[in-house]
Every structure is written in structure tokens, then in C-alpha cells.
């Protein structure tokens, strides 16, 4: 199991996480469950990594959403559809306090 830090960019995960916040993540993907926050390869822009919450999961794919209450504040599965499990690179464990 490898751990890494992901940095939030933007407000799509507000109020849970804020722009610039550092999140501790694990590459151990055996605990993918609805409600987990994941880091994944953006399905339309493979050079980007995104952070969203799992809202639905099946054997092959995930439906992910941002936490922001304004549905227009997050580019997520409402825009690009379900993401393949293979796009997930990590699960958020916790955030680092400054």
C-alpha cells in the first residue's frame, strides 16, 4: 500500500475540502465503497487528476460527484458519465492540518 498527497484544486468538494487543501491518500483500492472520496484520472482529460465522492459503484465503474451544494460547481459524472474503476488511483484517508 502506497500513500501519497493530493492537493485540492477548485471548490467542487467544498465544504468538505477547500482549494489548496492537502489530502492524504492510499493506493490500496480494496476499500472502494459508496461515500468514499477518490482521486482518479479525469475521463476526458487524462493529464488531470480529479477528487470526487463515490455516489454509486458497480463491478466496472463508479458514479462520482463533488460535494458542493451547487450542482454547477462540480464537473463530475453528471457531465462525463461513470468512470471506469481502472481510472481510480487513490482513496482519500484524511486531510493534513497546516
Short mmCIF file of C-alpha atoms in Angstrom, two decimals:
data_model
loop_
_atom_site.label_atom_id
_atom_site.label_comp_id
_atom_site.label_asym_id
_atom_site.label_seq_id
_atom_site.Cartn_x
_atom_site.Cartn_y
_atom_site.Cartn_z
CA UNK A 1 0.00 0.00 0.00
CA UNK A 2 1.48 3.31 -1.08
CA UNK A 3 0.43 6.64 0.40
CA UNK A 4 0.57 9.96 -1.39
CA UNK A 5 -0.66 13.54 -1.06
CA UNK A 6 -3.27 15.03 -3.40
CA UNK A 7 -3.93 18.77 -3.42
CA UNK A 8 -7.48 20.06 -3.91
CA UNK A 9 -7.82 22.46 -6.85
CA UNK A 10 -11.08 24.39 -7.02
CA UNK A 11 -14.27 24.43 -4.98
CA UNK A 12 -16.15 21.34 -6.20
CA UNK A 13 -15.54 19.49 -2.92
CA UNK A 14 -16.48 22.44 -0.67
CA UNK A 15 -17.49 22.46 2.18
CA UNK A 16 -15.71 19.15 2.90
CA UNK A 17 -12.39 20.22 1.40
CA UNK A 18 -11.15 23.63 0.30
CA UNK A 19 -8.98 24.83 -2.57
CA UNK A 20 -5.32 24.12 -1.82
CA UNK A 21 -6.01 21.62 0.96
CA UNK A 22 -3.63 18.65 1.10
CA UNK A 23 -5.24 15.21 1.37
CA UNK A 24 -3.53 12.01 2.48
CA UNK A 25 -4.46 9.17 0.12
CA UNK A 26 -3.76 5.47 -0.30
CA UNK A 27 -3.30 3.49 -3.49
CA UNK A 28 -4.92 0.46 -1.79
CA UNK A 29 -8.22 0.33 -3.66
CA UNK A 30 -9.77 -2.68 -1.91
CA UNK A 31 -12.00 -0.43 0.21
CA UNK A 32 -13.88 1.36 -2.58
CA UNK A 33 -17.34 1.98 -1.14
CA UNK A 34 -20.16 4.45 -1.68
CA UNK A 35 -19.27 7.59 0.26
CA UNK A 36 -15.51 7.28 -0.18
CA UNK A 37 -13.64 10.20 -1.73
CA UNK A 38 -11.37 9.12 -4.57
CA UNK A 39 -8.60 10.53 -6.73
CA UNK A 40 -8.95 9.48 -10.36
CA UNK A 41 -7.74 10.12 -13.87
CA UNK A 42 -10.21 12.52 -15.50
CA UNK A 43 -12.01 10.53 -18.22
CA UNK A 44 -11.90 13.37 -20.79
CA UNK A 45 -8.56 14.97 -19.88
CA UNK A 46 -6.12 12.20 -19.00
CA UNK A 47 -3.43 14.66 -17.87
CA UNK A 48 -5.70 15.75 -14.97
CA UNK A 49 -6.43 14.07 -11.66
CA UNK A 50 -9.78 14.81 -10.01
CA UNK A 51 -11.13 14.36 -6.47
CA UNK A 52 -14.80 13.41 -6.02
CA UNK A 53 -17.10 11.35 -3.79
CA UNK A 54 -18.43 7.94 -4.89
CA UNK A 55 -22.23 8.01 -5.14
CA UNK A 56 -22.70 4.63 -6.85
CA UNK A 57 -20.41 1.71 -7.60
CA UNK A 58 -20.62 -1.50 -9.59
CA UNK A 59 -18.13 -4.13 -10.76
CA UNK A 60 -16.67 -1.98 -13.53
CA UNK A 61 -17.41 1.68 -12.85
CA UNK A 62 -18.17 4.48 -10.40
CA UNK A 63 -20.57 7.41 -10.42
CA UNK A 64 -18.81 10.33 -8.72
CA UNK A 65 -19.96 13.79 -7.60
CA UNK A 66 -18.46 16.85 -5.98
CA UNK A 67 -19.71 17.82 -2.51
CA UNK A 68 -20.52 21.43 -3.44
CA UNK A 69 -24.27 22.06 -2.99
CA UNK A 70 -24.44 23.99 -6.28
CA UNK A 71 -24.64 21.30 -8.99
CA UNK A 72 -22.97 23.65 -11.47
CA UNK A 73 -19.89 23.99 -9.25
CA UNK A 74 -18.60 20.50 -9.98
CA UNK A 75 -17.58 18.74 -13.16
CA UNK A 76 -18.41 15.14 -12.31
CA UNK A 77 -20.31 12.07 -13.52
CA UNK A 78 -23.29 14.29 -14.30
CA UNK A 79 -21.08 15.75 -17.05
CA UNK A 80 -18.81 12.91 -18.16
CA UNK A 81 -20.71 9.80 -17.05
CA UNK A 82 -19.47 6.90 -14.98
CA UNK A 83 -15.72 6.42 -14.66
CA UNK A 84 -14.00 3.05 -15.04
CA UNK A 85 -12.61 1.57 -11.81
CA UNK A 86 -9.26 1.47 -13.60
CA UNK A 87 -9.17 5.31 -13.57
CA UNK A 88 -9.07 5.39 -9.76
CA UNK A 89 -5.56 5.99 -8.42
CA UNK A 90 -6.32 6.52 -4.73
CA UNK A 91 -8.75 6.85 -1.85
CA UNK A 92 -8.62 9.86 0.45
CA UNK A 93 -7.76 8.83 4.01
CA UNK A 94 -7.61 12.18 5.77
CA UNK A 95 -6.54 15.75 5.32
CA UNK A 96 -3.32 17.29 6.59
CA UNK A 97 -3.75 20.10 9.06
CA UNK A 98 -1.49 23.07 8.48
#
